CSV table of C-alpha atoms in Angstrom, one decimal:
chain,number,residue,atom,x,y,z
A,155,MET,CA,12.5,6.1,-11.8
A,156,GLY,CA,10.6,5.1,-8.7
A,157,LEU,CA,7.1,3.7,-8.6
A,158,THR,CA,6.4,5.6,-5.4
A,159,GLY,CA,2.8,6.6,-5.9
A,160,LEU,CA,2.2,3.6,-8.1
A,161,LEU,CA,3.1,0.7,-5.8
A,162,ALA,CA,2.8,2.3,-2.3
A,163,GLY,CA,0.3,0.1,-0.6
A,164,CYS,CA,0.0,2.4,2.4
A,165,SER,CA,2.2,5.4,1.6
A,166,SER,CA,1.6,8.9,2.8
A,167,TRP,CA,0.6,9.8,-0.8
A,168,LEU,CA,-2.4,7.6,-0.4
A,169,GLY,CA,-3.3,9.0,3.0
A,170,GLU,CA,-3.4,12.7,2.2
A,171,ALA,CA,-6.6,14.6,1.6
A,172,GLU,CA,-7.7,15.0,-2.0
A,173,ASP,CA,-6.5,18.1,-3.9
A,174,PRO,CA,-9.1,20.6,-5.0
A,175,PRO,CA,-10.6,19.9,-8.5
A,176,LEU,CA,-8.3,21.0,-11.3
A,177,PRO,CA,-9.4,23.7,-13.7
A,178,GLY,CA,-10.3,22.8,-17.3
A,179,GLU,CA,-12.9,20.9,-19.3
A,180,ARG,CA,-14.6,17.9,-17.7
A,181,ILE,CA,-14.8,14.5,-19.2
A,182,SER,CA,-18.2,13.2,-20.3
A,183,VAL,CA,-19.6,10.7,-17.8
A,184,LEU,CA,-20.4,8.5,-20.8
A,185,ALA,CA,-16.7,7.8,-21.2
A,186,LEU,CA,-16.6,6.4,-17.7
A,187,GLN,CA,-19.7,4.3,-17.7
A,188,SER,CA,-19.7,0.5,-17.6
A,189,THR,CA,-22.2,-1.9,-19.1
A,190,VAL,CA,-21.5,-4.2,-16.1
A,191,GLN,CA,-23.0,-3.3,-12.8
A,192,PRO,CA,-22.2,-4.6,-9.2
A,193,ASP,CA,-24.6,-7.0,-7.7
A,194,ILE,CA,-26.5,-5.4,-4.8
A,195,GLU,CA,-26.5,-8.7,-2.9
A,196,LEU,CA,-22.7,-8.3,-2.4
A,197,THR,CA,-22.8,-4.7,-1.2
A,198,ASP,CA,-22.1,-5.6,2.5
A,199,GLN,CA,-19.8,-8.5,1.8
A,200,ARG,CA,-16.1,-7.9,2.4
A,201,VAL,CA,-13.5,-9.1,0.0
A,202,ILE,CA,-11.3,-11.6,1.8
A,203,LEU,CA,-8.1,-12.7,0.0
A,204,PRO,CA,-5.6,-15.4,0.7
A,205,GLU,CA,-2.4,-14.4,2.4
A,206,PRO,CA,0.3,-13.4,-0.1
A,207,GLU,CA,2.7,-16.2,-1.0
A,208,PRO,CA,6.2,-15.6,-2.2
A,209,MET,CA,7.1,-16.5,-5.8
A,210,VAL,CA,10.7,-17.5,-5.9
A,211,ASP,CA,10.6,-18.1,-9.6
A,212,TRP,CA,8.2,-17.2,-12.5
A,213,PRO,CA,9.1,-20.2,-14.7
A,214,GLN,CA,6.3,-20.1,-17.2
A,215,ASN,CA,3.8,-17.8,-19.0
A,216,GLY,CA,1.3,-17.0,-16.3
A,217,GLY,CA,3.6,-18.1,-13.5
A,218,TYR,CA,2.5,-21.7,-12.9
A,219,PRO,CA,1.2,-24.4,-15.4
A,220,SER,CA,-2.3,-24.0,-13.9
A,221,HIS,CA,-2.1,-20.2,-14.2
A,222,ALA,CA,-3.7,-19.9,-10.7
A,223,LEU,CA,-1.3,-17.7,-8.6
A,224,HIS,CA,-3.9,-16.3,-6.2
A,225,HIS,CA,-2.0,-13.6,-4.2
A,226,VAL,CA,1.7,-13.1,-4.9
A,227,ALA,CA,3.9,-11.5,-2.2
A,228,LEU,CA,5.6,-8.2,-2.9
A,229,ASP,CA,6.5,-6.8,0.4
A,230,ASN,CA,8.0,-3.4,-0.4
A,231,ASP,CA,5.5,-0.6,-0.1
A,232,VAL,CA,7.6,1.5,-2.5
A,233,LEU,CA,9.5,0.0,-5.4
A,234,GLU,CA,12.4,1.7,-7.1
A,235,GLN,CA,13.8,0.9,-10.5
A,236,ASP,CA,17.0,-1.2,-10.0
A,237,TRP,CA,18.0,-1.7,-13.6
A,238,SER,CA,16.9,-1.6,-17.2
A,239,ILE,CA,18.3,-3.5,-20.1
A,240,ASP,CA,17.7,-4.1,-23.8
A,241,ILE,CA,16.7,-7.7,-24.6
A,242,GLY,CA,17.0,-7.4,-28.4
A,243,GLU,CA,14.5,-6.8,-31.0
A,244,GLY,CA,11.1,-5.3,-29.9
A,245,SER,CA,7.7,-5.3,-31.5
A,246,MET,CA,7.6,-3.9,-35.0
A,247,ASP,CA,5.2,-4.3,-38.0
A,248,ASP,CA,6.2,-7.8,-38.7
A,249,ASN,CA,7.7,-9.3,-35.5
A,250,LEU,CA,6.1,-9.0,-32.1
A,251,LEU,CA,6.9,-9.6,-28.5
A,252,LEU,CA,3.9,-11.7,-27.3
A,253,ASN,CA,5.0,-13.4,-24.1
A,254,GLN,CA,6.4,-12.6,-20.7
A,255,ALA,CA,9.9,-12.9,-19.4
A,256,ILE,CA,10.4,-16.0,-17.2
A,257,VAL,CA,12.6,-16.2,-14.1
A,258,ALA,CA,14.2,-19.3,-12.6
A,259,ARG,CA,17.0,-19.8,-10.1
A,260,GLY,CA,18.1,-16.2,-10.2
A,261,VAL,CA,18.2,-15.9,-14.0
A,262,ILE,CA,15.8,-14.1,-16.3
A,263,PHE,CA,15.2,-15.6,-19.7
A,264,THR,CA,13.7,-13.7,-22.6
A,265,ILE,CA,12.9,-14.3,-26.2
A,266,ASP,CA,12.9,-11.3,-28.5
A,267,ALA,CA,10.9,-10.6,-31.7
A,268,SER,CA,13.6,-12.2,-33.9
A,269,ALA,CA,13.6,-15.5,-31.8
A,270,GLU,CA,16.9,-14.8,-30.0
A,271,VAL,CA,16.9,-16.2,-26.4
A,272,ARG,CA,18.9,-14.4,-23.8
A,273,ALA,CA,19.7,-15.1,-20.1
A,274,PHE,CA,20.4,-12.3,-17.6
A,275,ALA,CA,21.3,-12.2,-14.0
A,276,ALA,CA,18.3,-11.2,-12.0
A,277,SER,CA,20.4,-9.4,-9.4
A,278,SER,CA,22.1,-7.0,-11.9
A,279,GLY,CA,20.7,-7.4,-15.4
A,280,LYS,CA,24.0,-8.6,-16.7
A,281,ARG,CA,23.8,-10.8,-19.7
A,282,ILE,CA,24.9,-14.4,-19.2
A,283,TRP,CA,24.4,-15.8,-22.7
A,284,SER,CA,22.4,-15.4,-25.9
A,285,LEU,CA,21.3,-17.9,-28.5
A,286,GLU,CA,19.7,-17.4,-31.9
A,287,LEU,CA,17.0,-20.0,-32.6
A,288,ALA,CA,16.1,-19.3,-36.2
A,289,PRO,CA,17.3,-22.1,-38.6
A,290,GLU,CA,20.1,-21.1,-40.9
A,291,ASP,CA,17.9,-21.6,-44.0
A,292,GLU,CA,15.0,-19.6,-42.5
A,293,GLU,CA,14.2,-16.9,-45.1
A,294,ASP,CA,10.9,-15.6,-43.7
A,295,SER,CA,11.5,-12.6,-41.5
A,296,THR,CA,7.9,-12.6,-40.2
A,297,LEU,CA,8.1,-14.7,-37.0
A,298,LEU,CA,5.1,-13.4,-35.1
A,299,GLY,CA,5.7,-14.8,-31.7
A,300,GLY,CA,7.4,-17.4,-29.6
A,301,GLY,CA,7.6,-17.9,-25.9
A,302,LEU,CA,9.5,-19.7,-23.1
A,303,ALA,CA,9.0,-22.1,-20.2
A,304,TYR,CA,11.4,-23.6,-17.7
A,305,GLU,CA,11.5,-26.9,-15.8
A,306,ALA,CA,14.3,-28.9,-14.2
A,307,GLY,CA,17.2,-26.9,-15.7
A,308,VAL,CA,15.8,-26.8,-19.3
A,309,ILE,CA,14.3,-23.9,-21.3
A,310,TYR,CA,11.6,-24.9,-23.7
A,311,ALA,CA,10.9,-22.4,-26.6
A,312,THR,CA,8.1,-22.2,-29.1
A,313,THR,CA,8.9,-20.3,-32.3
A,314,GLY,CA,7.2,-18.6,-35.2
A,315,PHE,CA,9.0,-21.0,-37.6
A,316,ALA,CA,7.1,-24.1,-36.3
A,317,GLU,CA,9.7,-25.6,-34.0
A,318,ILE,CA,9.8,-26.4,-30.3
A,319,ILE,CA,13.3,-26.3,-29.0
A,320,ALA,CA,14.8,-27.5,-25.7
A,321,ILE,CA,17.8,-25.6,-24.4
A,322,ASP,CA,20.1,-26.5,-21.4
A,323,ALA,CA,19.6,-23.4,-19.2
A,324,PRO,CA,23.2,-23.2,-17.7
A,325,SER,CA,25.1,-23.7,-20.9
A,326,ALA,CA,22.8,-22.5,-23.7
A,327,THR,CA,23.2,-25.9,-25.5
A,328,ILE,CA,20.4,-27.0,-27.7
A,329,LEU,CA,19.2,-30.4,-26.5
A,330,TRP,CA,16.7,-31.1,-29.2
A,331,ARG,CA,14.5,-29.4,-31.9
A,332,GLN,CA,11.1,-30.8,-32.9
A,333,GLN,CA,9.2,-29.6,-36.0
A,334,VAL,CA,5.5,-29.2,-35.6
A,335,THR,CA,2.7,-28.6,-38.1
A,336,ALA,CA,2.5,-24.8,-37.9
A,337,PRO,CA,4.1,-21.7,-36.2
A,338,MET,CA,3.3,-20.9,-32.6
A,339,ARG,CA,2.6,-17.5,-31.0
A,340,SER,CA,2.0,-18.6,-27.4
A,341,ALA,CA,4.5,-19.8,-25.0
A,342,PRO,CA,4.6,-23.5,-24.1
A,343,THR,CA,3.5,-25.0,-20.8
A,344,VAL,CA,5.6,-27.7,-19.2
A,345,ARG,CA,4.7,-30.0,-16.4
A,346,GLY,CA,5.6,-33.5,-15.3
A,347,GLY,CA,8.1,-34.2,-18.1
A,348,ARG,CA,5.7,-33.1,-20.9
A,349,VAL,CA,5.7,-30.0,-23.0
A,350,PHE,CA,2.4,-28.7,-24.3
A,351,ALA,CA,2.0,-26.1,-27.1
A,352,ILE,CA,-0.7,-24.7,-29.3
A,353,THR,CA,0.0,-23.9,-33.0
A,354,ILE,CA,-1.7,-21.1,-35.0
A,355,ASP,CA,-3.8,-23.7,-36.8
A,356,ASN,CA,-5.4,-24.7,-33.5
A,357,GLN,CA,-3.6,-27.9,-32.7
A,358,THR,CA,-2.3,-28.9,-29.3
A,359,VAL,CA,0.8,-30.9,-29.4
A,360,ALA,CA,2.3,-32.8,-26.4
A,361,LEU,CA,6.0,-33.7,-26.4
A,362,ASN,CA,8.3,-35.8,-24.2
A,363,ALA,CA,10.3,-33.1,-22.4
A,364,ARG,CA,13.5,-35.2,-22.3
A,365,THR,CA,13.6,-36.4,-25.9
A,366,GLY,CA,11.2,-34.1,-27.9
A,367,GLU,CA,9.3,-37.1,-29.1
A,368,THR,CA,5.7,-36.3,-30.0
A,369,LEU,CA,3.3,-38.0,-27.6
A,370,TRP,CA,0.0,-36.9,-29.0
A,371,ASN,CA,-1.8,-34.0,-30.7
A,372,HIS,CA,-5.3,-32.7,-30.8
A,373,ARG,CA,-6.8,-30.6,-33.6
A,374,GLY,CA,-9.5,-28.0,-33.2
A,375,ALA,CA,-11.5,-26.3,-35.9
A,376,SER,CA,-9.7,-23.8,-38.2
A,377,GLU,CA,-10.4,-20.1,-37.9
A,378,GLY,CA,-9.9,-17.4,-40.5
A,379,ALA,CA,-9.9,-14.4,-38.2
A,380,SER,CA,-8.0,-14.1,-34.9
A,381,PHE,CA,-5.8,-11.8,-33.0
A,382,ILE,CA,-2.0,-12.0,-33.1
A,383,GLY,CA,-1.0,-13.9,-30.0
A,384,GLY,CA,-2.5,-16.9,-28.2
A,385,ALA,CA,-3.1,-18.6,-24.9
A,386,SER,CA,-0.7,-21.1,-23.4
A,387,PRO,CA,-2.4,-24.3,-22.3
A,388,ALA,CA,-3.3,-24.6,-18.6
A,389,VAL,CA,-2.3,-28.0,-17.0
A,390,ASP,CA,-3.3,-29.4,-13.7
A,391,GLN,CA,-4.8,-32.5,-12.1
A,392,GLY,CA,-4.1,-34.6,-15.2
A,393,VAL,CA,-6.0,-32.2,-17.5
A,394,VAL,CA,-4.8,-29.9,-20.3
A,395,ILE,CA,-7.1,-27.0,-21.0
A,396,SER,CA,-6.5,-25.8,-24.6
A,397,ALA,CA,-8.0,-22.5,-25.8
A,398,TYR,CA,-8.3,-21.9,-29.6
A,399,SER,CA,-8.8,-18.9,-31.8
A,400,THR,CA,-12.3,-20.2,-32.6
A,401,GLY,CA,-13.4,-19.6,-29.1
A,402,GLU,CA,-13.4,-23.4,-28.5
A,403,LEU,CA,-12.2,-24.6,-25.1
A,404,TYR,CA,-11.1,-28.3,-24.8
A,405,ALA,CA,-10.3,-30.4,-21.7
A,406,LEU,CA,-7.8,-33.1,-22.7
A,407,ARG,CA,-6.3,-35.9,-20.8
A,408,VAL,CA,-2.6,-35.3,-20.1
A,409,GLU,CA,-1.5,-38.9,-20.9
A,410,ASN,CA,-3.1,-39.3,-24.3
A,411,GLY,CA,-4.9,-36.1,-25.5
A,412,GLN,CA,-8.4,-37.7,-25.3
A,413,VAL,CA,-11.2,-35.2,-25.1
A,414,ILE,CA,-12.9,-35.0,-21.7
A,415,TRP,CA,-15.3,-32.2,-22.7
A,416,SER,CA,-15.4,-29.1,-24.9
A,417,ASP,CA,-17.2,-25.7,-24.9
A,418,ALA,CA,-17.4,-22.7,-27.1
A,419,LEU,CA,-17.1,-19.2,-25.7
A,420,ALA,CA,-19.0,-17.2,-28.2
A,421,ALA,CA,-21.4,-14.6,-27.0
A,422,ALA,CA,-24.7,-14.2,-28.9
A,423,GLY,CA,-25.8,-11.0,-30.6
A,424,ARG,CA,-22.3,-9.7,-31.5
A,425,THR,CA,-22.6,-7.8,-34.8
A,426,ASP,CA,-19.4,-5.7,-35.2
A,427,ALA,CA,-16.4,-7.3,-36.9
A,428,VAL,CA,-14.0,-7.2,-33.9
A,429,SER,CA,-16.3,-8.6,-31.2
A,430,ALA,CA,-17.5,-11.3,-33.6
A,431,ILE,CA,-14.0,-12.8,-33.3
A,432,ALA,CA,-14.4,-15.4,-30.6
A,433,ASP,CA,-10.6,-15.8,-30.0
A,434,ILE,CA,-9.5,-16.9,-26.6
A,435,ARG,CA,-6.2,-15.1,-26.1
A,436,GLY,CA,-6.2,-14.7,-22.3
A,437,LEU,CA,-4.8,-17.7,-20.4
A,438,PRO,CA,-7.4,-20.1,-19.2
A,439,VAL,CA,-7.1,-20.8,-15.4
A,440,ILE,CA,-7.5,-24.2,-13.6
A,441,ASP,CA,-8.3,-23.4,-10.0
A,442,ASN,CA,-9.2,-26.5,-7.9
A,443,ASP,CA,-12.5,-27.8,-9.5
A,444,LEU,CA,-13.1,-24.9,-11.9
A,445,VAL,CA,-11.8,-23.8,-15.2
A,446,ILE,CA,-12.2,-20.0,-15.8
A,447,ALA,CA,-11.8,-18.5,-19.2
A,448,THR,CA,-12.8,-15.4,-21.2
A,449,SER,CA,-13.1,-14.7,-24.9
A,450,ASN,CA,-12.9,-11.6,-27.1
A,451,SER,CA,-16.6,-12.0,-28.1
A,452,GLY,CA,-17.7,-10.9,-24.7
A,453,LEU,CA,-18.2,-14.1,-22.6
A,454,THR,CA,-16.5,-15.2,-19.4
A,455,THR,CA,-17.4,-18.5,-17.8
A,456,ALA,CA,-16.5,-20.9,-15.0
A,457,ILE,CA,-16.7,-24.6,-16.0
A,458,ASP,CA,-16.6,-27.7,-13.8
A,459,LEU,CA,-13.2,-29.2,-14.5
A,460,ARG,CA,-14.4,-32.9,-14.5
A,461,THR,CA,-17.8,-32.6,-16.1
A,462,GLY,CA,-17.6,-29.6,-18.4
A,463,VAL,CA,-20.8,-28.2,-17.0
A,464,ARG,CA,-20.9,-24.4,-16.9
A,465,VAL,CA,-21.2,-23.1,-13.3
A,466,TRP,CA,-21.8,-19.5,-14.3
A,467,GLU,CA,-21.3,-17.1,-17.2
A,468,LEU,CA,-21.0,-13.4,-17.6
A,469,GLU,CA,-21.6,-11.3,-20.7
A,470,ALA,CA,-18.3,-9.5,-20.5
A,471,GLY,CA,-14.9,-10.6,-21.8
A,472,GLY,CA,-11.7,-9.6,-23.5
A,473,ILE,CA,-8.2,-10.7,-24.5
A,474,GLN,CA,-6.5,-10.4,-21.1
A,475,SER,CA,-6.1,-13.3,-18.6
A,476,PRO,CA,-8.4,-13.6,-15.7
A,477,TRP,CA,-6.7,-13.6,-12.3
A,478,VAL,CA,-8.1,-15.9,-9.6
A,479,ALA,CA,-7.4,-15.1,-5.9
A,480,GLY,CA,-9.3,-17.1,-3.3
A,481,GLU,CA,-13.0,-16.7,-3.8
A,482,TYR,CA,-12.6,-13.8,-6.3
A,483,VAL,CA,-11.8,-13.5,-10.0
A,484,TYR,CA,-10.4,-10.3,-11.4
A,485,LEU,CA,-11.0,-9.5,-15.1
A,486,LEU,CA,-10.0,-6.8,-17.5
A,487,THR,CA,-12.5,-6.5,-20.4
A,488,ASN,CA,-12.3,-5.1,-23.9
A,489,THR,CA,-14.1,-2.0,-22.7
A,490,ASN,CA,-11.5,-1.4,-20.0
A,491,ASP,CA,-13.7,-2.4,-17.2
A,492,LEU,CA,-11.7,-4.0,-14.3
A,493,ILE,CA,-14.1,-6.3,-12.6
A,494,ALA,CA,-14.1,-8.3,-9.4
A,495,LEU,CA,-16.3,-11.4,-9.5
A,496,ARG,CA,-17.3,-14.0,-7.0
A,497,ARG,CA,-15.5,-17.2,-8.1
A,498,ARG,CA,-18.4,-19.5,-7.2
A,499,THR,CA,-21.3,-17.5,-8.7
A,500,GLY,CA,-19.9,-15.0,-11.1
A,501,GLN,CA,-21.6,-12.2,-9.3
A,502,VAL,CA,-20.0,-8.8,-9.7
A,503,LYS,CA,-18.6,-7.2,-6.5
A,504,TRP,CA,-17.2,-4.0,-8.0
A,505,VAL,CA,-16.3,-2.4,-11.4
A,506,THR,CA,-13.7,0.2,-12.0
A,507,VAL,CA,-13.6,1.8,-15.4
A,508,LEU,CA,-10.0,2.4,-16.6
A,509,PRO,CA,-9.3,5.3,-19.0
A,510,ARG,CA,-10.5,4.4,-22.5
A,511,PHE,CA,-9.1,7.2,-24.7
A,512,THR,CA,-6.1,9.4,-24.8
A,513,ASP,CA,-8.6,12.1,-25.8
A,514,PRO,CA,-11.7,11.3,-23.7
A,515,GLU,CA,-13.7,14.3,-24.8
A,516,ASP,CA,-13.6,13.3,-28.5
A,517,GLN,CA,-13.2,9.6,-27.6
A,518,GLU,CA,-10.2,9.3,-29.8
A,519,GLY,CA,-6.9,7.4,-29.3
A,520,PRO,CA,-8.1,4.1,-27.8
A,521,ILE,CA,-6.1,2.9,-24.8
A,522,VAL,CA,-5.4,-0.9,-24.5
A,523,TRP,CA,-4.7,-2.1,-21.0
A,524,THR,CA,-3.0,-5.4,-19.9
A,525,GLY,CA,-3.3,-7.3,-16.7
A,526,PRO,CA,-4.2,-7.6,-13.9
A,527,VAL,CA,-1.5,-9.1,-11.7
A,528,LEU,CA,-2.3,-9.3,-7.9
A,529,ALA,CA,0.9,-8.7,-5.9
A,530,GLY,CA,1.2,-7.3,-2.4
A,531,ASP,CA,-2.4,-6.3,-1.9
A,532,ARG,CA,-2.7,-4.4,-5.2
A,533,LEU,CA,-3.8,-5.2,-8.7
A,534,ILE,CA,-1.3,-4.0,-11.3
A,535,VAL,CA,-2.3,-3.0,-14.8
A,536,GLY,CA,-0.5,-1.2,-17.6
A,537,ASN,CA,-1.1,0.2,-21.0
A,538,GLU,CA,0.5,1.0,-24.4
A,539,GLN,CA,1.1,4.6,-23.3
A,540,GLY,CA,3.6,3.3,-20.7
A,541,GLU,CA,1.3,4.0,-17.8
A,542,VAL,CA,1.0,1.7,-14.9
A,543,MET,CA,-1.8,1.8,-12.4
A,544,THR,CA,-2.5,0.0,-9.1
A,545,VAL,CA,-6.0,-0.7,-7.9
A,546,SER,CA,-7.4,-2.0,-4.6
A,547,PRO,CA,-8.5,-5.6,-4.9
A,548,TYR,CA,-11.0,-5.0,-2.1
A,549,SER,CA,-12.8,-1.9,-3.3
A,550,GLY,CA,-11.7,-1.2,-6.9
A,551,ASP,CA,-10.3,2.2,-5.8
A,552,ILE,CA,-7.3,3.5,-7.7
A,553,LEU,CA,-4.3,3.5,-5.4
A,554,GLY,CA,-1.7,5.1,-7.6
A,555,GLU,CA,-0.3,5.6,-11.1
A,556,ASP,CA,3.0,6.2,-12.7
A,557,GLU,CA,4.9,5.6,-16.0
A,558,VAL,CA,7.6,3.3,-17.3
A,559,SER,CA,9.9,3.9,-20.2
A,560,GLY,CA,8.0,2.2,-22.9
A,561,PRO,CA,4.7,0.7,-24.1
A,562,ILE,CA,3.3,-2.1,-21.8
A,563,THR,CA,1.6,-4.8,-23.7
A,564,LEU,CA,2.4,-7.7,-21.4
A,565,PRO,CA,1.6,-8.2,-17.7
A,566,PRO,CA,4.7,-8.0,-15.4
A,567,SER,CA,6.4,-11.0,-14.0
A,568,VAL,CA,7.0,-11.3,-10.2
A,569,ALA,CA,9.8,-13.2,-8.6
A,570,GLY,CA,11.5,-12.8,-5.3
A,571,ASP,CA,11.2,-9.2,-4.2
A,572,SER,CA,11.1,-7.9,-7.7
A,573,LEU,CA,8.6,-6.9,-10.4
A,574,TYR,CA,9.7,-7.2,-14.0
A,575,PHE,CA,8.2,-5.2,-16.9
A,576,LEU,CA,9.0,-6.2,-20.5
A,577,THR,CA,8.0,-3.3,-22.8
A,578,ALA,CA,7.1,-3.6,-26.5
A,579,ASP,CA,10.4,-1.7,-27.2
A,580,ALA,CA,12.2,-4.8,-25.7
A,581,ASP,CA,13.3,-3.0,-22.5
A,582,LEU,CA,13.3,-5.3,-19.5
A,583,ILE,CA,12.9,-3.1,-16.3
A,584,ALA,CA,13.4,-4.5,-12.8
A,585,TYR,CA,11.8,-2.8,-9.8
A,586,ARG,CA,12.6,-3.8,-6.2
C-alpha cells in the first residue's frame, strides 16, 4: 500500500480542484465545532518552522530524552510501504502495546504485549534475534505495558513485572536485572549513564546504566484512577521531569532526585468521571527554558524549567504528547482538536477538528486519535480505525488521508528516510 495522498507534501492530488459535493446526508456542524478558538491577534502572523533535521535513529520513546524533536526530516513526497512484519503479541484485553518501536544503528527494537523483545533489520524487516523477559516463575499473565530505550549499544527495558533490564543490543545478552517497587507501563528514559523510569505507583527511580544500581528514587502521591499507560520522564539540562497519574509534575535534579519544583495539572470545574482524572499520559517536553505538558483533565501549560513558574496555561488537554517545533506547539486534545499554539504565550494560531465519531450523525462510535508527529512539513496523526491523516503545520488544512492495516494507538517513529507504524495488532509497517 502506498501513502500517496497521505504523505504527499506537494503532490498533484493536493493541487487539483476540489470535487463537487457528494450526495447524501450532511454532518451536523455541531460535530465539527471546537471549544478552542484562534486568537485574532495571530491572524496575520505566519507560522515559521525550523528547517527539518534528519533523525538517523529514534532511540527512545519520544525520540530524544528531552522529547523535543522540532521538525524531523522526511524528504520523500510520496512514501510507499516497503515491508510489514509481525512483532509478536498485540494488544488484547489483558496485555497491551503501550510504547513505540525504537531504532538505533540500522536495527529496530520492539517489545510486544507479552514482554518479548525483538530486533529487526531496518532495511528489510528480517528478524535478528528475540528475547523473552518474563521471569520463569512469573505466573501473572497480565503485564500491562513495558517499553524500551537505547544508549551506547545497550537496550534498557521496563516491564509489567516490576523489573528494569539491560540487554546487550548486538548479542541479546542480559547484562543486569533490577527489581523495583511496582510494575511500569511507560518506557524508560536514558541519558548520561543513568536510566530513569516511572512505576505505576508514581515513583521515579534512577539507576546506574552500567551496573543497574539504584541511585535514587522519588515518590509522588498515590492515585486510585488513571489510564493504562504512562509518560516517560523528560531529561535535559540536569533536570528530570516526572509526570504522574495524579496530574502532578515534578522537576528533579538528575544527580540526586532532589525536588526543584512541582505543579499540579488539574483543571477546575471538571465534573464528569473521565475528565476528572488528572492523569498526565502524554510525554512532557523540555524545550530550552520551558517545560510543556498536558493532562487529561483539560489543562496544558508551559512552565519555566528553573523556577517552576507557569508562563501560560490553556484550558484544553488530553492524553497525547505535545509536539514543540520552533516557536509553536502542536497539541491533540481529548475532543480531537488539533491545535497550534504560540510557544511563548500559549495563544492559539489555528484549530482543526478531526473526525470524532464513526457515525457523526448519531455521534456514536468515538474515534481516538494519536499524535502528532511533525515530519517533512506535515503533521501526522492516526486513529484506532487504522486511518492516517496529514495536516499542514502552517494552516491546519488537511493535506491527505489514507489507511494502514491495523489500529493505530501509538505515534509513528521516524528514522533515516523511513516512517514506522506499530499497530495495536503488533504489525510493524515501514514506509519509505
